XYZ file of C-alpha atoms in Angstrom:
163
model
C 116.268 106.211 143.110
C 113.303 104.310 141.740
C 111.508 104.860 138.487
C 108.046 103.871 137.384
C 107.810 101.503 134.437
C 111.538 100.804 134.119
C 112.725 97.278 134.709
C 116.223 96.282 135.611
C 118.923 95.557 133.113
C 118.743 92.394 131.029
C 122.456 91.795 131.536
C 123.252 89.069 134.051
C 126.505 87.740 135.529
C 129.161 85.663 133.740
C 128.337 86.862 130.230
C 124.659 85.914 130.302
C 121.884 88.244 129.160
C 118.104 87.911 128.869
C 116.257 89.495 125.973
C 113.603 89.244 123.280
C 114.093 87.956 119.734
C 113.392 90.818 117.309
C 114.517 89.175 114.068
C 114.674 85.525 113.056
C 114.814 83.350 109.944
C 116.357 86.107 107.816
C 119.805 84.544 108.079
C 120.562 80.878 108.593
C 121.382 80.025 112.238
C 121.293 83.692 113.271
C 118.796 85.681 115.321
C 118.822 89.245 116.574
C 118.081 89.740 120.278
C 117.211 93.012 122.035
C 118.460 93.186 125.624
C 117.047 96.001 127.780
C 119.409 98.137 129.814
C 119.036 101.204 132.009
C 121.145 104.286 131.377
C 121.484 106.995 134.005
C 121.608 110.453 132.448
C 121.586 113.582 134.639
C 120.086 111.675 137.548
C 117.314 110.099 135.484
C 116.932 106.492 134.446
C 116.434 106.013 130.709
C 115.461 102.699 129.116
C 117.646 101.630 126.181
C 118.071 98.457 124.119
C 121.251 96.659 123.150
C 120.878 94.555 120.012
C 123.005 91.451 119.508
C 123.440 89.012 116.648
C 123.165 85.580 118.267
C 124.105 82.132 116.945
C 121.073 79.792 116.961
C 122.417 76.353 115.995
C 119.031 74.633 115.457
C 116.998 77.612 114.133
C 114.502 77.087 116.961
C 113.850 80.676 118.105
C 111.056 82.795 116.614
C 110.254 86.483 116.810
C 108.896 87.454 120.233
C 110.491 84.591 122.190
C 112.172 85.390 125.511
C 115.682 83.938 125.417
C 118.838 83.654 127.481
C 122.070 84.274 125.566
C 125.669 83.557 126.533
C 128.725 85.493 125.471
C 131.315 83.397 123.614
C 134.299 83.689 121.313
C 133.683 85.514 118.066
C 131.781 83.309 115.593
C 131.529 85.778 112.711
C 132.326 89.444 112.298
C 129.157 90.517 114.143
C 128.230 87.411 116.174
C 129.813 86.799 119.563
C 126.848 85.359 121.507
C 125.184 81.931 121.495
C 121.604 81.018 122.297
C 121.589 79.297 125.695
C 117.878 78.627 126.380
C 114.421 79.719 125.284
C 112.469 80.245 128.488
C 109.218 81.618 127.008
C 107.760 80.987 123.546
C 105.633 83.679 121.909
C 102.031 82.403 121.435
C 101.473 84.444 118.257
C 104.285 82.583 116.478
C 102.471 79.266 117.002
C 99.238 80.795 115.681
C 101.044 82.138 112.612
C 102.427 78.668 111.847
C 98.922 77.153 112.004
C 97.372 79.964 109.923
C 99.795 81.071 107.187
C 97.282 83.602 105.813
C 97.873 85.572 109.029
C 101.275 86.674 107.699
C 100.274 86.959 104.037
C 100.797 90.335 102.442
C 98.593 91.798 99.707
C 99.613 93.779 96.690
C 98.025 97.190 96.139
C 95.821 95.790 93.369
C 94.585 92.985 95.631
C 93.839 95.502 98.384
C 91.966 97.762 95.975
C 89.918 94.805 94.721
C 88.479 94.157 98.193
C 84.756 94.917 98.544
C 84.132 98.451 99.708
C 87.319 99.830 98.152
C 86.898 102.404 95.366
C 90.482 103.413 94.681
C 91.074 100.813 91.964
C 87.768 101.481 90.183
C 87.390 104.127 87.454
C 86.346 107.558 88.715
C 83.330 107.844 86.377
C 81.241 104.970 85.056
C 81.912 104.259 81.403
C 79.059 105.021 79.008
C 78.161 101.918 77.001
C 78.559 102.347 73.230
C 75.411 103.414 71.408
C 73.909 105.192 74.420
C 74.117 108.970 74.165
C 75.417 111.025 77.033
C 72.707 112.454 79.264
C 71.422 115.886 78.254
C 72.588 118.768 80.446
C 69.969 120.273 82.724
C 68.743 123.551 81.190
C 68.011 125.004 84.635
C 71.653 124.782 85.720
C 73.820 127.709 84.681
C 76.956 126.916 82.704
C 79.402 129.539 83.963
C 81.855 129.232 81.089
C 79.158 129.577 78.465
C 77.678 132.555 80.322
C 81.094 134.272 80.438
C 81.671 133.685 76.719
C 78.248 135.113 75.905
C 78.885 138.156 78.075
C 82.294 138.700 76.421
C 80.716 138.447 72.964
C 78.035 140.949 73.940
C 80.704 143.291 75.321
C 82.748 143.028 72.120
C 79.687 143.711 69.969
C 78.670 146.715 72.044
C 82.191 148.167 71.971
C 82.331 147.711 68.172
C 78.995 149.458 67.703
C 80.013 152.290 70.015
C 83.263 152.850 68.085
C 81.422 153.070 64.771
């Protein structure tokens, strides 16, 4: 049975496996490698990933590198694989080393201060001291004032009718 888009398993013979580095430099001499595998469920092939903590003695692997790992005796509680070879380096990792601003994160205030952003600015412009507020347009109807006037007129008419 063949499936479109699914590759074979990343597990090889004699304890070897091929995978992609998904986490590096968070722990000293440790990387996390995702190895693809194919699971057959009710006659269908489903792609899954196995994630392994791998011992990297020289801290030479970066995120995105294609690596070959070898099973070994337990090194720590969660590590029982060693990095065997790196057979393909990720080109974006080299670019990120040359341009450190590529990986730089901004705070919310820095993002809001960028040109074209209005979130960090005040909602209404502040009126400078000494300048009066602009006069309201007499042609526009103030609904609240109109309601108050109508209520006052109603109260006055009801008072006069009761007397």
